[in-house]
PDB file of C-alpha atoms in Angstrom:
ATOM      1  CA  MET A   1     100.016 150.829  -1.376  1.00  0.00           C
ATOM      2  CA  ASN A   2     101.281 154.483  -2.417  1.00  0.00           C
ATOM      3  CA  LEU A   3     100.984 156.420   0.923  1.00  0.00           C
ATOM      4  CA  VAL A   4     102.448 159.376  -0.318  1.00  0.00           C
ATOM      5  CA  GLY A   5     100.740 161.667  -3.280  1.00  0.00           C
ATOM      6  CA  SER A   6      96.786 161.410  -4.282  1.00  0.00           C
ATOM      7  CA  ILE A   7      95.735 160.600  -7.085  1.00  0.00           C
ATOM      8  CA  LYS A   8      93.940 162.351  -9.538  1.00  0.00           C
ATOM      9  CA  LYS A   9      92.485 162.010 -13.245  1.00  0.00           C
ATOM     10  CA  GLY A  10      92.002 165.508 -14.726  1.00  0.00           C
ATOM     11  CA  LYS A  11      90.524 167.568 -11.952  1.00  0.00           C
ATOM     12  CA  LYS A  12      89.153 164.763  -9.899  1.00  0.00           C
ATOM     13  CA  PHE A  13      90.727 163.224  -6.985  1.00  0.00           C
ATOM     14  CA  GLN A  14      91.002 159.429  -6.898  1.00  0.00           C
ATOM     15  CA  ASN A  15      90.263 156.506  -3.943  1.00  0.00           C
ATOM     16  CA  PRO A  16      93.166 154.574  -3.402  1.00  0.00           C
ATOM     17  CA  ILE A  17      90.947 151.349  -4.362  1.00  0.00           C
ATOM     18  CA  PRO A  18      87.864 151.659  -6.966  1.00  0.00           C
ATOM     19  CA  THR A  19      85.037 152.888  -4.805  1.00  0.00           C
ATOM     20  CA  ASP A  20      81.643 152.969  -5.458  1.00  0.00           C
ATOM     21  CA  GLU A  21      80.551 156.611  -3.535  1.00  0.00           C
ATOM     22  CA  ALA A  22      76.826 156.199  -3.813  1.00  0.00           C
ATOM     23  CA  GLY A  23      76.047 158.737  -6.012  1.00  0.00           C
ATOM     24  CA  PHE A  24      73.288 160.335  -7.837  1.00  0.00           C
ATOM     25  CA  GLY A  25      72.752 156.689  -9.567  1.00  0.00           C
ATOM     26  CA  LYS A  26      71.886 154.958  -6.268  1.00  0.00           C
ATOM     27  CA  LEU A  27      70.150 158.351  -5.173  1.00  0.00           C
ATOM     28  CA  ILE A  28      66.371 156.835  -5.506  1.00  0.00           C
ATOM     29  CA  PRO A  29      67.346 152.999  -3.666  1.00  0.00           C
ATOM     30  CA  ILE A  30      68.431 155.414  -0.782  1.00  0.00           C
ATOM     31  CA  LEU A  31      65.553 158.056  -1.012  1.00  0.00           C
ATOM     32  CA  LYS A  32      63.058 154.519  -0.654  1.00  0.00           C
ATOM     33  CA  GLU A  33      65.688 153.318   2.537  1.00  0.00           C
ATOM     34  CA  TYR A  34      64.942 156.060   4.694  1.00  0.00           C
ATOM     35  CA  LEU A  35      60.910 156.513   3.609  1.00  0.00           C
ATOM     36  CA  ASN A  36      60.508 152.452   4.576  1.00  0.00           C
ATOM     37  CA  ASN A  37      62.851 153.465   7.972  1.00  0.00           C
ATOM     38  CA  LYS A  38      61.128 152.575  10.783  1.00  0.00           C
ATOM     39  CA  ALA A  39      64.389 152.846  13.416  1.00  0.00           C
ATOM     40  CA  GLU A  40      65.048 155.383  15.944  1.00  0.00           C
ATOM     41  CA  ASN A  41      67.010 158.018  13.992  1.00  0.00           C
ATOM     42  CA  THR A  42      66.330 160.629  16.106  1.00  0.00           C
ATOM     43  CA  PRO A  43      66.730 160.201  19.817  1.00  0.00           C
ATOM     44  CA  ALA A  44      62.866 160.448  21.230  1.00  0.00           C
ATOM     45  CA  LYS A  45      64.216 161.504  24.132  1.00  0.00           C
ATOM     46  CA  GLN A  46      66.063 165.282  24.440  1.00  0.00           C
ATOM     47  CA  LEU A  47      70.125 164.445  24.446  1.00  0.00           C
ATOM     48  CA  GLY A  48      71.647 166.454  27.025  1.00  0.00           C
ATOM     49  CA  PRO A  49      72.101 169.006  27.533  1.00  0.00           C
ATOM     50  CA  PHE A  50      76.057 168.612  28.216  1.00  0.00           C
ATOM     51  CA  LYS A  51      78.468 171.258  30.036  1.00  0.00           C
ATOM     52  CA  THR A  52      81.665 171.692  29.722  1.00  0.00           C
ATOM     53  CA  ASP A  53      84.119 172.180  32.714  1.00  0.00           C
ATOM     54  CA  THR A  54      86.312 174.982  31.311  1.00  0.00           C
ATOM     55  CA  SER A  55      88.393 175.536  33.836  1.00  0.00           C
ATOM     56  CA  ILE A  56      89.918 172.271  33.400  1.00  0.00           C
ATOM     57  CA  TYR A  57      91.826 173.408  30.796  1.00  0.00           C
ATOM     58  CA  LYS A  58      94.052 175.362  32.859  1.00  0.00           C
ATOM     59  CA  THR A  59      95.600 172.331  34.478  1.00  0.00           C
ATOM     60  CA  LEU A  60      97.308 169.780  31.493  1.00  0.00           C
ATOM     61  CA  PRO A  61      96.681 166.228  31.472  1.00  0.00           C
ATOM     62  CA  THR A  62      98.132 164.325  33.893  1.00  0.00           C
ATOM     63  CA  ASN A  63      98.824 161.583  31.150  1.00  0.00           C
ATOM     64  CA  GLY A  64      99.503 163.854  28.429  1.00  0.00           C
ATOM     65  CA  LEU A  65      96.691 163.357  26.559  1.00  0.00           C
ATOM     66  CA  ARG A  66      93.183 163.807  26.867  1.00  0.00           C
ATOM     67  CA  ILE A  67      89.753 164.670  24.863  1.00  0.00           C
ATOM     68  CA  THR A  68      87.201 166.351  24.965  1.00  0.00           C
ATOM     69  CA  LEU A  69      84.018 165.370  22.456  1.00  0.00           C
ATOM     70  CA  VAL A  70      82.479 168.212  21.268  1.00  0.00           C
ATOM     71  CA  GLY A  71      79.529 165.729  18.708  1.00  0.00           C
ATOM     72  CA  HIS A  72      80.318 164.178  15.585  1.00  0.00           C
ATOM     73  CA  SER A  73      84.033 164.392  14.069  1.00  0.00           C
ATOM     74  CA  SER A  74      84.818 167.659  16.554  1.00  0.00           C
ATOM     75  CA  LEU A  75      87.601 166.722  18.966  1.00  0.00           C
ATOM     76  CA  LEU A  76      89.318 169.351  21.050  1.00  0.00           C
ATOM     77  CA  ILE A  77      92.534 166.945  21.554  1.00  0.00           C
ATOM     78  CA  GLU A  78      95.242 168.297  23.838  1.00  0.00           C
ATOM     79  CA  ILE A  79      98.437 165.929  23.321  1.00  0.00           C
ATOM     80  CA  ASP A  80     102.042 166.137  24.656  1.00  0.00           C
ATOM     81  CA  GLY A  81     101.271 170.136  25.596  1.00  0.00           C
ATOM     82  CA  LYS A  82      99.357 171.146  22.188  1.00  0.00           C
ATOM     83  CA  ARG A  83      95.764 171.891  21.732  1.00  0.00           C
ATOM     84  CA  ILE A  84      94.163 170.674  18.230  1.00  0.00           C
ATOM     85  CA  LEU A  85      90.615 171.273  17.529  1.00  0.00           C
ATOM     86  CA  THR A  86      89.463 168.705  14.018  1.00  0.00           C
ATOM     87  CA  ASP A  87      86.679 169.150  11.932  1.00  0.00           C
ATOM     88  CA  PRO A  88      84.451 171.821  14.032  1.00  0.00           C
ATOM     89  CA  VAL A  89      80.977 172.345  13.817  1.00  0.00           C
ATOM     90  CA  TRP A  90      79.121 174.519  15.863  1.00  0.00           C
ATOM     91  CA  SER A  91      76.039 175.182  13.939  1.00  0.00           C
ATOM     92  CA  ASP A  92      72.638 173.481  14.231  1.00  0.00           C
ATOM     93  CA  ARG A  93      72.514 172.240  10.961  1.00  0.00           C
ATOM     94  CA  VAL A  94      75.019 170.342   8.928  1.00  0.00           C
ATOM     95  CA  SER A  95      73.438 171.444   5.004  1.00  0.00           C
ATOM     96  CA  PHE A  96      73.146 174.309   2.879  1.00  0.00           C
ATOM     97  CA  SER A  97      70.469 176.171   4.771  1.00  0.00           C
ATOM     98  CA  LYS A  98      70.569 176.903   8.398  1.00  0.00           C
ATOM     99  CA  TYR A  99      66.482 176.251   7.908  1.00  0.00           C
ATOM    100  CA  PHE A 100      66.569 172.513   6.717  1.00  0.00           C
ATOM    101  CA  GLY A 101      69.297 169.996   6.879  1.00  0.00           C
ATOM    102  CA  PRO A 102      70.440 167.156   9.446  1.00  0.00           C
ATOM    103  CA  LYS A 103      69.684 169.136  13.204  1.00  0.00           C
ATOM    104  CA  ARG A 104      72.259 168.278  15.424  1.00  0.00           C
ATOM    105  CA  PHE A 105      70.834 165.934  18.387  1.00  0.00           C
ATOM    106  CA  PHE A 106      72.355 168.322  20.932  1.00  0.00           C
ATOM    107  CA  GLN A 107      74.421 171.805  21.602  1.00  0.00           C
ATOM    108  CA  PRO A 108      77.888 171.897  21.661  1.00  0.00           C
ATOM    109  CA  PRO A 109      78.537 171.518  25.094  1.00  0.00           C
ATOM    110  CA  LEU A 110      80.898 174.742  25.438  1.00  0.00           C
ATOM    111  CA  ALA A 111      80.353 178.388  23.311  1.00  0.00           C
ATOM    112  CA  LEU A 112      83.252 179.114  20.851  1.00  0.00           C
ATOM    113  CA  ASP A 113      84.387 181.695  22.906  1.00  0.00           C
ATOM    114  CA  GLU A 114      85.215 179.313  25.516  1.00  0.00           C
ATOM    115  CA  LEU A 115      87.467 177.014  23.767  1.00  0.00           C
ATOM    116  CA  PRO A 116      90.798 177.515  25.402  1.00  0.00           C
ATOM    117  CA  PRO A 117      94.148 178.872  23.009  1.00  0.00           C
ATOM    118  CA  LEU A 118      95.009 176.607  19.999  1.00  0.00           C
ATOM    119  CA  ASP A 119      97.732 175.466  18.362  1.00  0.00           C
ATOM    120  CA  ALA A 120      96.003 174.230  15.555  1.00  0.00           C
ATOM    121  CA  ILE A 121      92.382 173.190  13.542  1.00  0.00           C
ATOM    122  CA  ILE A 122      92.673 170.191  11.090  1.00  0.00           C
ATOM    123  CA  GLN A 123      89.784 169.963   8.686  1.00  0.00           C
ATOM    124  CA  SER A 124      89.710 166.508   6.647  1.00  0.00           C
ATOM    125  CA  HIS A 125      87.725 167.380   4.111  1.00  0.00           C
ATOM    126  CA  ASP A 126      85.038 169.524   2.639  1.00  0.00           C
ATOM    127  CA  HIS A 127      81.446 167.895   3.473  1.00  0.00           C
ATOM    128  CA  TYR A 128      78.881 169.654   5.641  1.00  0.00           C
ATOM    129  CA  ASP A 129      78.702 167.867   8.372  1.00  0.00           C
ATOM    130  CA  HIS A 130      82.613 168.109   8.612  1.00  0.00           C
ATOM    131  CA  LEU A 131      83.573 171.541   7.503  1.00  0.00           C
ATOM    132  CA  ASP A 132      80.825 174.388   8.792  1.00  0.00           C
ATOM    133  CA  LYS A 133      81.047 177.309   7.078  1.00  0.00           C
ATOM    134  CA  ALA A 134      79.538 179.620  10.440  1.00  0.00           C
ATOM    135  CA  THR A 135      82.393 178.432  12.866  1.00  0.00           C
ATOM    136  CA  ILE A 136      85.010 178.743  10.201  1.00  0.00           C
ATOM    137  CA  LYS A 137      84.126 182.680   9.936  1.00  0.00           C
ATOM    138  CA  TYR A 138      84.272 182.522  13.907  1.00  0.00           C
ATOM    139  CA  PHE A 139      88.182 181.423  13.912  1.00  0.00           C
ATOM    140  CA  ALA A 140      89.064 183.486  10.495  1.00  0.00           C
ATOM    141  CA  ASP A 141      90.768 186.181  12.312  1.00  0.00           C
ATOM    142  CA  LYS A 142      91.977 184.477  15.584  1.00  0.00           C
ATOM    143  CA  ASN A 143      95.282 183.343  13.806  1.00  0.00           C
ATOM    144  CA  ILE A 144      95.378 179.844  14.201  1.00  0.00           C
ATOM    145  CA  PRO A 145      97.337 177.175  12.177  1.00  0.00           C
ATOM    146  CA  PHE A 146      94.513 175.217   9.809  1.00  0.00           C
ATOM    147  CA  TYR A 147      96.065 172.297   7.785  1.00  0.00           C
ATOM    148  CA  CYS A 148      93.993 170.491   5.572  1.00  0.00           C
ATOM    149  CA  SER A 149      93.262 168.079   2.777  1.00  0.00           C
ATOM    150  CA  LEU A 150      94.326 169.597  -0.920  1.00  0.00           C
ATOM    151  CA  GLY A 151      91.962 172.453  -2.254  1.00  0.00           C
ATOM    152  CA  VAL A 152      89.693 172.298   1.141  1.00  0.00           C
ATOM    153  CA  GLY A 153      91.816 175.760   1.763  1.00  0.00           C
ATOM    154  CA  GLN A 154      89.992 177.634  -0.804  1.00  0.00           C
ATOM    155  CA  HIS A 155      86.554 177.568   1.233  1.00  0.00           C
ATOM    156  CA  LEU A 156      88.581 179.118   4.445  1.00  0.00           C
ATOM    157  CA  GLU A 157      89.943 181.613   2.526  1.00  0.00           C
ATOM    158  CA  ASN A 158      86.595 182.599   0.732  1.00  0.00           C
ATOM    159  CA  TRP A 159      85.678 182.671   4.310  1.00  0.00           C
ATOM    160  CA  GLY A 160      87.982 184.678   5.800  1.00  0.00           C
ATOM    161  CA  VAL A 161      90.883 182.840   6.710  1.00  0.00           C
ATOM    162  CA  SER A 162      93.950 184.364   5.861  1.00  0.00           C
ATOM    163  CA  LYS A 163      96.607 182.771   3.370  1.00  0.00           C
ATOM    164  CA  ASN A 164      99.015 182.739   5.457  1.00  0.00           C
ATOM    165  CA  PHE A 165      96.693 180.337   8.238  1.00  0.00           C
ATOM    166  CA  ILE A 166      95.947 177.348   5.973  1.00  0.00           C
ATOM    167  CA  ASN A 167      98.615 174.917   5.215  1.00  0.00           C
ATOM    168  CA  GLU A 168      96.714 172.290   2.509  1.00  0.00           C
ATOM    169  CA  MET A 169      98.284 168.731   2.548  1.00  0.00           C
ATOM    170  CA  ASP A 170      98.256 166.018   0.140  1.00  0.00           C
ATOM    171  CA  TRP A 171      98.990 162.498   1.106  1.00  0.00           C
ATOM    172  CA  GLY A 172     101.987 161.831   2.354  1.00  0.00           C
ATOM    173  CA  ASP A 173     103.123 165.708   3.375  1.00  0.00           C
ATOM    174  CA  SER A 174     103.844 165.739   7.411  1.00  0.00           C
ATOM    175  CA  VAL A 175     103.844 169.921   9.380  1.00  0.00           C
ATOM    176  CA  MET A 176     105.207 170.848  12.295  1.00  0.00           C
ATOM    177  CA  ILE A 177     103.080 171.955  15.461  1.00  0.00           C
ATOM    178  CA  GLY A 178     105.378 173.572  17.236  1.00  0.00           C
ATOM    179  CA  SER A 179     108.970 172.041  17.530  1.00  0.00           C
ATOM    180  CA  ASP A 180     107.464 168.103  18.911  1.00  0.00           C
ATOM    181  CA  ILE A 181     104.090 167.446  17.470  1.00  0.00           C
ATOM    182  CA  THR A 182     104.048 165.813  13.856  1.00  0.00           C
ATOM    183  CA  VAL A 183     101.010 165.934  11.643  1.00  0.00           C
ATOM    184  CA  THR A 184     100.712 163.734   8.789  1.00  0.00           C
ATOM    185  CA  ALA A 185      98.119 163.496   6.376  1.00  0.00           C
ATOM    186  CA  THR A 186      97.056 159.939   5.109  1.00  0.00           C
ATOM    187  CA  PRO A 187      94.781 158.241   2.390  1.00  0.00           C
ATOM    188  CA  SER A 188      91.068 157.617   3.631  1.00  0.00           C
ATOM    189  CA  ARG A 189      88.603 156.235   1.224  1.00  0.00           C
ATOM    190  CA  HIS A 190      85.940 158.369   0.630  1.00  0.00           C
ATOM    191  CA  PHE A 191      84.910 161.669  -1.717  1.00  0.00           C
ATOM    192  CA  SER A 192      84.255 165.083  -1.458  1.00  0.00           C
ATOM    193  CA  GLY A 193      82.198 168.121  -2.878  1.00  0.00           C
ATOM    194  CA  ARG A 194      79.710 170.944  -1.386  1.00  0.00           C
ATOM    195  CA  GLY A 195      76.502 170.317  -4.383  1.00  0.00           C
ATOM    196  CA  VAL A 196      76.111 169.436  -7.241  1.00  0.00           C
ATOM    197  CA  THR A 197      79.024 170.474  -9.188  1.00  0.00           C
ATOM    198  CA  GLY A 198      82.542 170.404  -8.185  1.00  0.00           C
ATOM    199  CA  ARG A 199      82.142 166.675  -6.591  1.00  0.00           C
ATOM    200  CA  ASN A 200      85.841 165.334  -5.952  1.00  0.00           C
ATOM    201  CA  GLU A 201      87.267 168.499  -6.898  1.00  0.00           C
ATOM    202  CA  THR A 202      89.138 168.583  -2.683  1.00  0.00           C
ATOM    203  CA  LEU A 203      90.678 165.605  -1.317  1.00  0.00           C
ATOM    204  CA  TRP A 204      89.776 164.304   1.777  1.00  0.00           C
ATOM    205  CA  SER A 205      92.620 162.275   3.950  1.00  0.00           C
ATOM    206  CA  SER A 206      93.422 161.067   7.789  1.00  0.00           C
ATOM    207  CA  PHE A 207      95.619 162.364   9.877  1.00  0.00           C
ATOM    208  CA  VAL A 208      98.592 160.640  11.998  1.00  0.00           C
ATOM    209  CA  ILE A 209      99.212 162.940  15.249  1.00  0.00           C
ATOM    210  CA  LYS A 210     102.263 162.188  16.656  1.00  0.00           C
ATOM    211  CA  GLY A 211     104.067 163.976  19.529  1.00  0.00           C
ATOM    212  CA  PRO A 212     107.330 163.211  21.830  1.00  0.00           C
ATOM    213  CA  VAL A 213     105.222 160.549  24.498  1.00  0.00           C
ATOM    214  CA  HIS A 214     101.610 159.733  22.317  1.00  0.00           C
ATOM    215  CA  ASN A 215     101.151 158.693  18.943  1.00  0.00           C
ATOM    216  CA  ILE A 216      96.872 159.191  17.689  1.00  0.00           C
ATOM    217  CA  PHE A 217      95.108 158.545  14.433  1.00  0.00           C
ATOM    218  CA  PHE A 218      92.370 160.584  13.387  1.00  0.00           C
ATOM    219  CA  GLY A 219      90.570 158.946  10.837  1.00  0.00           C
ATOM    220  CA  ALA A 220      88.098 161.533   9.966  1.00  0.00           C
ATOM    221  CA  ASP A 221      85.589 159.730   6.896  1.00  0.00           C
ATOM    222  CA  SER A 222      86.467 156.273   5.208  1.00  0.00           C
ATOM    223  CA  GLY A 223      85.165 153.229   4.471  1.00  0.00           C
ATOM    224  CA  TRP A 224      87.232 150.027   4.814  1.00  0.00           C
ATOM    225  CA  PHE A 225      90.661 149.618   2.420  1.00  0.00           C
ATOM    226  CA  PRO A 226      93.601 147.444   3.185  1.00  0.00           C
ATOM    227  CA  GLY A 227      95.248 150.982   3.454  1.00  0.00           C
ATOM    228  CA  PHE A 228      95.006 151.053   6.943  1.00  0.00           C
ATOM    229  CA  SER A 229      97.474 148.306   7.630  1.00  0.00           C
ATOM    230  CA  ASP A 230     100.175 150.131   5.476  1.00  0.00           C
ATOM    231  CA  ILE A 231      99.358 153.315   7.888  1.00  0.00           C
ATOM    232  CA  GLY A 232      99.389 150.797  10.727  1.00  0.00           C
ATOM    233  CA  GLU A 233     102.947 149.699   9.380  1.00  0.00           C
ATOM    234  CA  ALA A 234     104.185 153.118   8.449  1.00  0.00           C
ATOM    235  CA  PHE A 235     103.278 154.919  11.771  1.00  0.00           C
ATOM    236  CA  GLY A 236     101.638 152.603  13.792  1.00  0.00           C
ATOM    237  CA  PRO A 237     101.508 151.967  16.644  1.00  0.00           C
ATOM    238  CA  PHE A 238      98.590 153.604  17.516  1.00  0.00           C
ATOM    239  CA  ASP A 239      97.712 155.000  21.662  1.00  0.00           C
ATOM    240  CA  LEU A 240      94.652 156.097  20.197  1.00  0.00           C
ATOM    241  CA  THR A 241      92.739 155.490  16.859  1.00  0.00           C
ATOM    242  CA  MET A 242      89.513 157.566  16.546  1.00  0.00           C
ATOM    243  CA  LEU A 243      87.312 155.858  13.776  1.00  0.00           C
ATOM    244  CA  GLU A 244      84.193 156.382  12.333  1.00  0.00           C
ATOM    245  CA  ILE A 245      80.774 154.078  13.451  1.00  0.00           C
ATOM    246  CA  GLY A 246      78.198 155.989  12.172  1.00  0.00           C
ATOM    247  CA  ALA A 247      76.235 157.305   9.390  1.00  0.00           C
ATOM    248  CA  TYR A 248      76.433 153.220   7.693  1.00  0.00           C
ATOM    249  CA  GLY A 249      74.264 151.928   4.760  1.00  0.00           C
ATOM    250  CA  LYS A 250      73.799 149.121   2.467  1.00  0.00           C
ATOM    251  CA  TYR A 251      74.296 152.007   0.003  1.00  0.00           C
ATOM    252  CA  TRP A 252      77.481 153.387   0.922  1.00  0.00           C
ATOM    253  CA  ALA A 253      79.366 150.803   2.244  1.00  0.00           C
ATOM    254  CA  ASP A 254      82.706 151.624   0.470  1.00  0.00           C
ATOM    255  CA  ILE A 255      83.040 154.931   1.838  1.00  0.00           C
ATOM    256  CA  HIS A 256      81.161 154.970   5.913  1.00  0.00           C
ATOM    257  CA  MET A 257      82.525 151.885   7.549  1.00  0.00           C
ATOM    258  CA  GLY A 258      80.471 151.064  10.687  1.00  0.00           C
ATOM    259  CA  PRO A 259      81.019 149.344  13.644  1.00  0.00           C
ATOM    260  CA  ASP A 260      82.417 146.259  12.026  1.00  0.00           C
ATOM    261  CA  HIS A 261      84.741 147.659   9.560  1.00  0.00           C
ATOM    262  CA  ALA A 262      85.906 150.465  12.411  1.00  0.00           C
ATOM    263  CA  SER A 263      87.192 147.775  14.764  1.00  0.00           C
ATOM    264  CA  ASN A 264      88.995 145.789  11.995  1.00  0.00           C
ATOM    265  CA  ALA A 265      90.541 149.702  10.733  1.00  0.00           C
ATOM    266  CA  HIS A 266      91.621 149.822  14.397  1.00  0.00           C
ATOM    267  CA  LEU A 267      93.087 146.359  14.453  1.00  0.00           C
ATOM    268  CA  ALA A 268      94.504 146.579  10.956  1.00  0.00           C
ATOM    269  CA  LEU A 269      96.566 149.839  12.299  1.00  0.00           C
ATOM    270  CA  LYS A 270      97.765 148.604  15.276  1.00  0.00           C
ATOM    271  CA  GLY A 271      95.817 150.580  17.723  1.00  0.00           C
ATOM    272  CA  LYS A 272      95.923 150.577  21.976  1.00  0.00           C
ATOM    273  CA  ILE A 273      92.730 152.426  22.269  1.00  0.00           C
ATOM    274  CA  MET A 274      89.461 153.130  20.116  1.00  0.00           C
ATOM    275  CA  MET A 275      87.636 155.977  20.630  1.00  0.00           C
ATOM    276  CA  PRO A 276      84.380 155.767  18.183  1.00  0.00           C
ATOM    277  CA  ILE A 277      83.250 159.111  16.549  1.00  0.00           C
ATOM    278  CA  HIS A 278      80.672 160.413  13.719  1.00  0.00           C
ATOM    279  CA  TRP A 279      77.527 159.152  15.626  1.00  0.00           C
ATOM    280  CA  GLY A 280      75.072 160.230  17.712  1.00  0.00           C
ATOM    281  CA  THR A 281      75.097 163.989  16.532  1.00  0.00           C
ATOM    282  CA  PHE A 282      73.217 164.066  13.524  1.00  0.00           C
ATOM    283  CA  ASN A 283      70.581 161.720  11.890  1.00  0.00           C
ATOM    284  CA  LEU A 284      72.646 160.739   8.497  1.00  0.00           C
ATOM    285  CA  ALA A 285      72.000 157.186   7.934  1.00  0.00           C
ATOM    286  CA  PRO A 286      68.902 154.899   8.337  1.00  0.00           C
ATOM    287  CA  HIS A 287      69.948 153.283  11.614  1.00  0.00           C
ATOM    288  CA  ALA A 288      69.043 154.324  14.806  1.00  0.00           C
ATOM    289  CA  TRP A 289      70.823 157.280  16.243  1.00  0.00           C
ATOM    290  CA  TYR A 290      72.426 154.297  19.327  1.00  0.00           C
ATOM    291  CA  GLU A 291      72.856 151.379  17.008  1.00  0.00           C
ATOM    292  CA  PRO A 292      76.671 152.452  16.114  1.00  0.00           C
ATOM    293  CA  ILE A 293      77.641 152.435  19.967  1.00  0.00           C
ATOM    294  CA  GLU A 294      75.792 148.955  20.719  1.00  0.00           C
ATOM    295  CA  ARG A 295      76.928 147.397  17.915  1.00  0.00           C
ATOM    296  CA  LEU A 296      80.557 148.415  18.510  1.00  0.00           C
ATOM    297  CA  LEU A 297      80.209 147.069  22.196  1.00  0.00           C
ATOM    298  CA  ASP A 298      79.625 143.687  20.905  1.00  0.00           C
ATOM    299  CA  TYR A 299      82.573 143.660  18.338  1.00  0.00           C
ATOM    300  CA  ALA A 300      84.945 144.912  20.872  1.00  0.00           C
ATOM    301  CA  LYS A 301      84.262 142.095  23.114  1.00  0.00           C
ATOM    302  CA  THR A 302      84.713 139.692  20.519  1.00  0.00           C
ATOM    303  CA  LYS A 303      88.012 141.539  19.227  1.00  0.00           C
ATOM    304  CA  HIS A 304      89.412 142.044  22.109  1.00  0.00           C
ATOM    305  CA  ILE A 305      89.516 146.354  21.634  1.00  0.00           C
ATOM    306  CA  LYS A 306      89.828 148.406  24.107  1.00  0.00           C
ATOM    307  CA  LEU A 307      87.751 151.555  23.807  1.00  0.00           C
ATOM    308  CA  PHE A 308      87.725 154.792  25.538  1.00  0.00           C
ATOM    309  CA  ILE A 309      83.675 156.388  25.113  1.00  0.00           C
ATOM    310  CA  PRO A 310      83.903 159.589  27.167  1.00  0.00           C
ATOM    311  CA  GLU A 311      80.565 161.550  27.772  1.00  0.00           C
ATOM    312  CA  PRO A 312      80.182 164.758  25.189  1.00  0.00           C
ATOM    313  CA  GLY A 313      81.648 167.777  26.551  1.00  0.00           C
ATOM    314  CA  LYS A 314      83.457 166.302  29.299  1.00  0.00           C
ATOM    315  CA  PRO A 315      87.437 166.380  28.806  1.00  0.00           C
ATOM    316  CA  THR A 316      88.713 163.449  29.535  1.00  0.00           C
ATOM    317  CA  GLU A 317      92.631 161.258  29.819  1.00  0.00           C
ATOM    318  CA  VAL A 318      92.649 158.858  27.260  1.00  0.00           C
ATOM    319  CA  LYS A 319      92.784 154.930  28.894  1.00  0.00           C
ATOM    320  CA  GLU A 320      89.751 152.106  28.515  1.00  0.00           C
ATOM    321  CA  TYR A 321      87.024 153.595  29.803  1.00  0.00           C
ATOM    322  CA  ASN A 322      82.966 153.425  28.865  1.00  0.00           C
ATOM    323  CA  SER A 323      81.162 156.668  29.757  1.00  0.00           C
ATOM    324  CA  GLY A 324      77.754 154.693  28.506  1.00  0.00           C
ATOM    325  CA  TRP A 325      76.532 158.135  28.148  1.00  0.00           C
ATOM    326  CA  TRP A 326      73.959 157.194  26.001  1.00  0.00           C
ATOM    327  CA  GLU A 327      72.120 154.205  27.956  1.00  0.00           C
ATOM    328  CA  LYS A 328      69.808 157.116  29.991  1.00  0.00           C
ATOM    329  CA  TYR A 329      68.047 158.426  26.377  1.00  0.00           C
ATOM    330  CA  LEU A 330      67.456 154.457  25.849  1.00  0.00           C
TER     331      LEU A 330
END
């Protein structure tokens, strides 16, 4: 599989392999699935509150790799002396409106103005649960470099980020953060768009983040595809893979992996430790909010995968670790 350069047909970006994107044709069956659904999509008990002890950021992680899970795919990654924020979403809802749409299960564990100084922000694609207008507007005058997929820069610019700080990346493009961290955009199997028009007119990506000591993979959103093996061959092995396990359903198996395929992707990527992301923050699919992590624990056991599952908001050095934070809310 070609890891260099995205595929385009007219104005539309294409997936690496043929993909059912669960578009308008699937709308009625998807709605029926939601209406007939009896699972605990939203927690019966209030999650949190979680609170970050920001004094921890005054000290570098002893092993050089520490992650704070803000929620969903929003991660503060400290790697080999640099700080990178991924897909930052601080708003209450992931929607075109602040009055309706999926609402977060718990408040962000630290306020935007409590974040330590950042070296970069990675923006994987333009869906509402990854690209949040209000959060981007907060960063607009902070002079922090953004690294985003092709076409996503127009949103950032519209919301006040200076062109000088926007770096759009195609699959295969690499950039340097400082003098020793390389970020490479790699393929994923997903789609894009923030409304009924403009679907797939911006690109979606995963990212390899390689420092002098650590090599990690941020998967963002993706369905399973053979490209994970190619990425593993080209850029692995990885000290950590951060892979989506939530928001799956029978009508969108091609664009969201779920825990079974996510654990397969980790193995294909030659990952040493896997961090599950994209679960336990928003109700985006017809499964119980805790189902993805419970299923992943079973798959990890049978597939001999080491997991890293920190509590939201707790800066945690990367090693095999399961906080089991969700269990008290079941």
